[in-house]
XYZ file of N, CA and C in Angstrom:
558
model
N -10.842 -0.533 6.799
C -9.579 -1.888 6.908
C -9.233 -2.434 5.407
N -7.890 -2.872 5.646
C -7.616 -3.155 4.035
C -6.290 -4.547 4.740
N -5.614 -4.796 3.861
C -4.609 -6.278 3.582
C -3.544 -5.306 2.982
N -2.575 -5.251 3.139
C -1.480 -4.431 2.548
C 0.116 -5.159 2.685
N 0.648 -4.721 2.045
C 2.387 -4.708 2.284
C 2.921 -3.247 2.273
N 4.018 -3.403 3.268
C 4.761 -2.194 3.670
C 6.055 -2.317 3.242
N 6.650 -1.030 2.641
C 8.084 -1.129 1.912
C 8.685 -0.885 3.456
N 10.174 -0.996 3.410
C 10.690 -0.659 4.825
C 11.323 0.987 4.689
N 11.349 0.798 6.163
C 11.982 2.572 6.083
C 12.525 3.004 5.089
N 13.931 2.306 4.720
C 15.399 2.999 4.196
C 14.553 2.998 2.700
N 13.613 2.362 2.175
C 13.170 2.348 0.893
C 12.064 3.629 0.945
N 11.406 3.704 1.958
C 10.343 5.067 1.901
C 11.105 5.995 1.763
N 12.303 6.030 2.663
C 13.062 7.461 2.974
C 14.083 7.612 1.346
N 13.975 6.740 0.775
C 14.833 7.096 -0.680
C 13.502 7.594 -1.114
N 12.415 7.113 -1.372
C 11.550 7.888 -2.126
C 11.296 9.431 -1.577
N 11.306 9.357 -0.096
C 10.749 10.563 0.425
C 12.015 11.670 0.061
N 12.922 11.254 -0.126
C 14.551 12.479 -0.217
C 13.939 12.888 -2.079
N 13.389 11.918 -2.691
C 12.989 12.120 -4.153
C 11.923 13.394 -3.771
N 11.124 12.918 -3.170
C 9.882 13.882 -3.066
C 10.083 15.011 -2.347
N 11.246 15.554 -1.750
C 11.313 16.758 -1.086
C 10.922 17.938 -1.581
N 11.508 18.063 -2.891
C 11.056 19.519 -3.593
C 9.575 19.577 -3.737
N 8.645 18.515 -4.094
C 7.803 18.360 -4.357
C 6.687 18.589 -2.759
N 7.147 18.277 -1.799
C 6.726 18.438 -0.411
C 6.435 19.768 -0.267
N 7.951 20.444 -0.209
C 8.084 21.880 -0.017
C 7.248 22.963 -1.038
N 7.248 22.644 -1.871
C 6.388 23.344 -3.151
C 5.066 23.429 -3.168
N 4.506 22.152 -2.756
C 3.051 22.308 -2.902
C 2.271 21.543 -1.574
N 2.650 22.575 -0.528
C 1.789 21.995 0.650
C 0.383 22.078 0.664
N -0.425 22.618 -0.522
C -1.756 22.341 -0.622
C -2.172 20.732 -0.666
N -1.450 20.264 -1.110
C -1.472 18.723 -1.613
C -1.645 18.123 -0.051
N -2.897 16.907 -0.083
C -2.767 16.088 1.199
C -1.966 15.087 1.303
N -0.658 14.945 1.734
C 0.440 14.399 1.600
C 0.089 13.282 2.567
N 0.174 11.955 2.255
C 0.115 10.633 3.002
C 1.491 10.662 3.894
N 1.086 10.423 5.050
C 2.352 10.408 6.039
C 3.283 8.991 5.700
N 4.631 9.305 5.635
C 5.544 8.565 5.384
C 5.381 6.874 5.858
N 4.945 7.287 7.208
C 4.921 5.857 7.927
C 3.807 4.853 7.539
N 2.540 5.585 6.758
C 1.548 5.244 6.395
C 1.660 4.609 4.848
N 2.520 4.656 4.420
C 2.738 4.478 2.863
C 2.309 2.748 2.865
N 1.697 2.474 2.148
C 1.870 1.104 1.897
C 0.964 0.508 0.668
N 1.272 -0.746 0.285
C 0.979 -1.351 -1.166
C -0.661 -2.179 -0.676
N -1.788 -1.781 -0.977
C -2.882 -2.352 -0.845
C -2.922 -3.571 -1.641
N -3.303 -4.619 -0.893
C -3.268 -5.918 -1.661
C -5.126 -6.272 -1.732
N -6.119 -6.006 -0.848
C -7.497 -5.992 -0.615
C -8.064 -4.958 0.174
N -8.746 -4.418 -0.076
C -9.414 -3.006 0.370
C -10.552 -3.928 0.802
N -11.255 -3.751 2.375
C -12.246 -4.542 2.821
C -13.105 -3.068 3.302
N -12.811 -2.219 3.313
C -13.747 -0.861 3.716
C -14.246 -1.069 5.264
N -15.518 -0.556 5.814
C -15.639 -0.874 6.948
C -16.339 -1.728 7.508
N -15.477 -2.827 8.340
C -15.977 -3.951 9.335
C -16.471 -3.757 10.662
N -17.373 -4.625 11.106
C -17.706 -4.928 12.240
C -16.679 -5.731 12.924
N -16.116 -5.188 14.414
C -15.099 -5.662 14.930
C -15.119 -7.330 15.154
N -16.042 -8.184 14.550
C -16.384 -9.469 14.768
C -15.901 -10.224 13.458
N -15.769 -9.002 12.647
C -15.228 -9.601 11.131
C -13.903 -10.127 11.159
N -13.020 -9.557 12.191
C -11.444 -9.552 12.271
C -10.757 -11.022 12.462
N -11.420 -11.407 13.624
C -10.690 -12.366 14.158
C -10.799 -13.583 12.970
N -11.862 -14.085 12.204
C -11.600 -15.422 11.139
C -10.944 -14.939 10.609
N -10.112 -13.677 10.111
C -8.859 -13.608 8.918
C -7.999 -13.800 9.989
N -7.648 -13.986 11.146
C -6.024 -13.902 11.408
C -5.769 -15.314 11.149
N -6.066 -16.354 11.373
C -5.574 -17.538 11.349
C -4.930 -17.943 9.829
N -6.183 -17.630 8.922
C -5.703 -18.022 7.445
C -4.894 -16.855 6.760
N -4.922 -15.826 7.133
C -3.628 -14.923 6.788
C -2.418 -14.881 7.336
N -2.516 -15.254 8.595
C -1.057 -15.824 9.254
C -0.700 -17.155 8.654
N -1.661 -18.330 8.030
C -0.783 -19.556 7.394
C -0.459 -19.222 6.140
N -1.026 -18.051 5.332
C -0.738 -17.670 4.120
C 0.795 -17.064 3.925
N 0.698 -15.986 5.170
C 2.138 -15.710 5.081
C 3.107 -16.683 5.515
N 3.025 -17.341 6.632
C 3.879 -18.191 6.874
C 4.368 -19.425 5.632
N 3.275 -19.466 4.628
C 3.755 -20.138 3.477
C 4.434 -19.775 2.585
N 4.377 -18.443 2.365
C 4.911 -17.362 1.178
C 6.027 -16.943 1.408
N 7.213 -16.901 0.532
C 8.739 -16.559 0.637
C 8.563 -15.104 0.362
N 8.962 -14.176 0.710
C 9.297 -12.730 0.589
C 9.264 -12.748 -0.829
N 8.725 -11.311 -1.409
C 8.481 -10.859 -2.710
C 9.846 -9.738 -2.994
N 10.278 -9.707 -4.134
C 11.515 -8.811 -4.100
C 10.753 -7.565 -4.655
N 10.245 -6.345 -4.234
C 9.754 -5.493 -4.836
C 10.687 -4.240 -4.646
N 10.224 -3.075 -6.139
C 11.139 -1.797 -5.456
C 9.636 -0.534 -5.773
N 10.405 0.454 -5.587
C 9.055 1.546 -5.691
C 10.033 2.397 -7.250
N 9.093 2.425 -8.027
C 9.391 2.745 -9.265
C 8.784 3.971 -10.161
N 9.042 5.082 -10.510
C 8.472 5.969 -11.064
C 7.103 6.552 -10.530
N 6.483 7.310 -11.129
C 4.884 7.659 -10.293
C 4.367 8.237 -11.547
N 2.992 8.193 -11.113
C 1.891 8.275 -11.960
C 0.808 9.237 -11.063
N -0.196 9.274 -11.970
C -1.536 9.847 -11.320
C -2.823 9.287 -11.585
N -3.768 9.252 -10.678
C -5.136 8.826 -10.727
C -6.122 9.963 -11.469
N -6.794 10.149 -12.058
C -7.749 11.507 -12.642
C -7.042 12.483 -12.263
N -5.643 12.731 -12.257
C -5.072 13.948 -12.053
C -4.701 14.554 -10.645
N -5.656 13.483 -9.832
C -5.968 14.340 -8.522
C -5.084 13.091 -7.465
N -4.729 12.159 -7.803
C -4.038 11.555 -6.867
C -2.643 10.699 -7.368
N -1.670 10.933 -6.214
C -0.312 11.126 -6.966
C 0.018 9.812 -6.538
N 0.903 8.507 -7.255
C 1.334 7.539 -6.696
C 2.655 7.422 -7.204
N 3.400 6.264 -6.518
C 4.493 5.519 -7.098
C 4.236 4.546 -7.577
N 4.892 3.923 -8.627
C 4.544 2.503 -8.881
C 5.237 1.430 -8.516
N 5.277 0.195 -8.716
C 5.836 -1.057 -7.972
C 6.402 -1.682 -9.143
N 7.684 -1.966 -8.362
C 8.152 -2.896 -9.858
C 9.084 -4.289 -9.140
N 9.726 -5.076 -10.000
C 10.175 -6.257 -9.424
C 9.229 -7.768 -9.477
N 8.657 -8.265 -8.646
C 8.076 -9.802 -8.928
C 6.985 -9.170 -8.611
N 6.417 -8.436 -9.835
C 4.882 -7.928 -9.642
C 3.991 -9.270 -10.182
N 4.193 -10.174 -10.940
C 3.338 -10.811 -11.092
C 3.145 -12.022 -9.806
N 4.340 -12.255 -8.858
C 4.167 -12.604 -7.746
C 3.257 -12.175 -6.821
N 3.438 -10.348 -6.746
C 2.233 -9.688 -5.675
C 1.152 -9.536 -6.188
N 0.646 -9.928 -7.553
C -0.679 -10.469 -8.348
C -1.133 -11.635 -7.998
N -0.259 -12.513 -7.579
C -0.469 -14.008 -6.842
C -0.898 -13.661 -5.526
N 0.006 -12.993 -4.765
C -0.408 -12.803 -3.407
C -1.733 -12.315 -3.185
N -2.024 -11.031 -4.087
C -3.353 -10.492 -3.903
C -4.518 -11.152 -3.997
N -4.496 -12.189 -5.088
C -5.601 -12.978 -5.593
C -5.787 -14.213 -4.380
N -4.575 -14.340 -3.512
C -4.561 -15.444 -2.583
C -5.492 -14.659 -1.781
N -4.921 -13.321 -0.967
C -5.622 -12.813 -0.434
C -6.816 -12.561 -0.077
N -7.073 -12.131 -1.570
C -8.499 -12.032 -1.473
C -9.572 -13.027 -1.440
N -9.116 -14.322 -1.898
C -9.718 -15.668 -1.746
C -9.676 -15.828 -0.328
N -8.572 -15.539 0.454
C -9.027 -15.850 1.931
C -10.022 -14.949 2.383
N -10.086 -13.670 2.148
C -10.984 -12.853 2.649
C -12.502 -13.311 2.007
N -12.863 -13.771 0.773
C -14.016 -14.374 0.289
C -14.338 -15.829 1.141
N -13.358 -16.764 1.664
C -14.119 -17.552 2.162
C -14.358 -17.452 3.684
N -13.631 -16.233 4.098
C -14.222 -15.642 5.630
C -15.557 -15.069 5.580
N -16.201 -14.740 4.750
C -17.489 -14.228 4.083
C -17.518 -12.557 4.438
N -16.474 -12.034 4.134
C -16.675 -10.891 4.111
C -16.547 -10.332 2.372
N -17.538 -9.399 2.282
C -17.696 -9.000 0.811
C -16.904 -7.419 1.100
N -16.262 -7.389 -0.453
C -15.422 -6.429 -0.497
C -15.459 -6.146 -2.148
N -15.039 -4.964 -2.419
C -15.035 -4.836 -3.991
C -13.749 -5.172 -4.230
N -13.817 -6.281 -5.286
C -12.849 -7.035 -5.950
C -12.423 -6.526 -7.324
N -11.605 -4.988 -7.008
C -11.168 -4.254 -8.255
C -10.022 -5.119 -8.913
N -9.865 -4.773 -10.234
C -7.937 -5.130 -10.401
C -7.205 -4.883 -9.531
N -6.117 -5.494 -9.301
C -5.082 -4.845 -8.881
C -4.101 -4.013 -9.566
N -4.125 -2.770 -9.432
C -2.759 -1.829 -9.933
C -1.699 -1.820 -9.040
N -0.775 -2.199 -8.953
C 0.338 -1.911 -7.617
C 0.628 -0.416 -7.717
N 0.541 0.090 -6.864
C 1.090 1.500 -6.483
C 1.062 1.917 -5.006
N 1.859 2.602 -4.637
C 1.695 3.364 -3.474
C 1.332 4.704 -3.444
N 0.154 5.174 -2.604
C -0.673 6.426 -2.619
C 0.072 7.351 -1.700
N 0.718 8.530 -2.663
C 1.671 9.753 -1.860
C 0.945 10.456 -1.399
N -0.326 11.063 -2.512
C -0.887 12.769 -2.088
C -2.260 12.668 -2.480
N -3.145 13.189 -2.334
C -4.499 13.642 -3.270
C -4.234 15.252 -3.233
N -4.775 15.606 -4.309
C -5.341 17.221 -4.447
C -6.436 17.559 -4.574
N -6.921 18.598 -3.858
C -8.179 19.215 -3.821
C -8.529 19.219 -5.402
N -10.041 19.549 -5.503
C -10.657 19.319 -6.863
C -10.351 20.730 -7.312
N -9.690 20.707 -8.744
C -9.558 21.845 -9.261
C -7.964 21.883 -9.364
N -7.317 21.406 -8.157
C -5.903 21.687 -8.172
C -4.722 20.946 -8.726
N -5.091 20.731 -9.864
C -4.202 18.879 -10.284
C -2.767 19.266 -10.638
N -2.425 20.836 -10.593
C -1.042 20.904 -11.320
C 0.002 20.303 -10.484
N -0.114 20.297 -9.429
C 1.240 19.613 -8.330
C 1.276 18.166 -8.576
N 0.125 17.490 -8.470
C 0.032 16.099 -8.930
C 0.847 15.721 -10.245
N -0.141 16.517 -11.505
C 0.784 16.149 -12.576
C 1.855 16.405 -12.838
N 2.751 17.533 -11.955
C 3.883 18.245 -12.395
C 4.886 17.143 -11.518
N 4.555 16.691 -10.165
C 5.352 15.788 -9.445
C 5.427 14.449 -10.093
N 4.330 14.062 -10.639
C 4.425 12.682 -11.392
C 5.324 12.730 -12.418
N 5.345 14.002 -13.275
C 6.444 13.924 -14.313
C 7.770 13.921 -13.857
N 7.906 14.729 -12.468
C 9.569 14.815 -12.029
C 9.964 13.589 -11.725
N 9.180 12.713 -11.020
C 9.596 11.308 -10.845
C 9.705 10.380 -11.367
N 9.062 10.587 -12.549
C 9.053 9.756 -13.662
C 10.114 8.522 -13.836
N 11.227 9.101 -13.622
C 12.330 8.376 -14.107
C 12.781 7.853 -12.820
N 12.162 7.945 -11.453
C 12.874 7.407 -10.340
C 12.802 5.914 -10.112
N 13.862 5.516 -9.587
C 13.645 3.643 -9.345
C 14.594 4.022 -8.066
N 13.744 3.159 -7.413
C 14.403 2.629 -5.740
C 15.036 1.529 -5.696
N 15.658 0.960 -4.831
C 16.238 -0.175 -4.337
C 15.354 -1.326 -4.388
N 15.687 -2.422 -4.612
C 14.876 -3.498 -4.329
C 14.998 -3.803 -3.060
N 13.603 -4.398 -2.592
C 13.963 -4.897 -0.900
C 12.733 -6.199 -0.692
N 13.185 -6.900 0.057
C 12.106 -8.373 0.837
C 10.910 -7.807 1.197
N 10.059 -7.879 0.575
C 8.511 -7.971 1.763
C 9.200 -8.439 2.979
N 8.641 -8.072 4.005
C 8.523 -8.830 5.260
C 7.185 -9.407 5.738
N 6.136 -8.497 6.171
C 4.974 -8.951 6.394
C 4.008 -8.659 5.768
N 2.924 -9.201 5.838
C 1.558 -9.062 5.774
C 0.775 -8.227 6.673
N 0.295 -7.216 6.374
C -0.376 -6.198 7.487
C -1.771 -6.119 7.274
N -2.691 -6.317 8.527
C -4.110 -5.925 8.366
C -4.044 -4.657 9.331
N -4.864 -3.862 8.376
C -4.644 -2.520 8.869
C -5.528 -1.543 9.193
N -6.177 -1.078 10.021
C -7.226 -0.172 10.180
C -7.092 1.328 10.002
N -8.014 2.139 9.456
C -7.804 3.601 9.665
C -8.737 4.333 10.548
N -8.562 5.750 10.480
C -9.465 6.202 11.329
C -10.319 7.257 10.352
N -10.376 6.919 8.883
C -10.536 7.671 8.140
C -12.116 8.262 8.776
N -12.764 9.462 8.571
C -13.912 9.331 8.680
C -14.475 10.082 10.516
N -12.995 10.214 11.224
C -13.358 10.305 12.362
C -12.541 11.817 12.914
N -12.718 12.944 12.065
C -12.447 14.308 12.553
C -11.588 14.549 11.157
N -11.194 15.766 11.667
C -10.971 16.812 10.309
C -9.380 16.423 9.797
N -8.642 15.792 10.894
C -7.192 15.557 10.469
C -6.987 14.870 9.278
N -5.316 14.438 9.591
C -5.292 13.328 8.111
C -5.526 11.851 8.615
N -5.721 11.179 7.562
C -6.219 9.526 8.152
C -4.529 8.897 8.581
N -4.996 8.176 9.810
C -3.406 7.632 10.294
C -4.215 6.412 10.301
N -3.479 5.367 9.756
C -3.287 3.898 9.908
C -2.641 3.193 11.185
N -3.093 2.163 11.310
C -2.276 1.332 12.344
C -2.625 -0.132 12.060
N -1.514 -1.205 12.359
C -1.670 -2.634 12.335
C -2.582 -3.018 13.326
N -3.700 -3.619 12.894
C -4.229 -4.518 13.731
C -3.081 -5.699 13.877
N -2.806 -5.987 13.012
C -1.818 -7.521 13.402
C -0.787 -7.952 11.763
N -0.049 -7.976 11.855
C 0.986 -8.460 10.749
C 1.800 -9.928 11.048
N 1.657 -10.303 9.994
C 2.570 -11.881 9.801
C 3.605 -11.854 8.806
N 4.630 -12.314 9.378
C 5.908 -12.332 8.406
C 5.679 -13.569 7.178
N 6.629 -13.483 6.175
C 6.890 -14.214 5.344
C 7.575 -15.290 5.728
N 7.380 -16.485 5.867
C 8.418 -17.437 6.087
C 8.474 -18.598 5.225
N 8.139 -18.740 3.791
C 8.437 -19.716 2.799
C 9.645 -19.520 2.338
N 10.142 -20.593 1.505
C 11.491 -20.815 1.183
C 11.358 -20.419 -0.265
N 12.213 -19.619 -0.924
C 12.224 -19.586 -2.256
C 12.528 -20.901 -2.628
N 12.275 -21.362 -3.967
C 12.502 -22.501 -4.487
C 13.399 -21.705 -5.788
N 14.522 -22.691 -6.077
C 15.326 -22.373 -7.198
C 14.641 -22.758 -8.815
N 15.068 -22.194 -9.411
C 14.771 -22.826 -10.784
C 14.126 -21.815 -11.746
């Protein structure tokens, strides 16, 4: 389980067009499905069903009080030459504050999680051990990519089917809440 933001479909499609040559050239990579692309704010791991209800009201209140952030997908990189990602630009400081507030909600709900520093990114693909060329080459090819900016729409509480069969990981929203706060000028 995790709490995340999802880029709008047109922003994801813009990046997918840039990725098309790599998708065709490197079918051996384990590509994430475009509909599952997200920006993780807090990774919660495997949780019992009873852990979810206490999160709902405070996450809803947090989203309701926050204005949308202006973000964009930009560039690319990799972790350990095995995980290909797209970078995030725009209001990255606001994104860090949102992640800190989300993590504080999780703590107050008594849910233990690994509180790693936020490295804003969108994971695109993973390479099998020993097959790192496609990841590093694709990251280099996407280094100059700059997508359009978009407002974040919703905060998502997401579950995955990881470990439940040989197919790709699939995600599903358990719930999501609109960002309804007003931007302040100044």
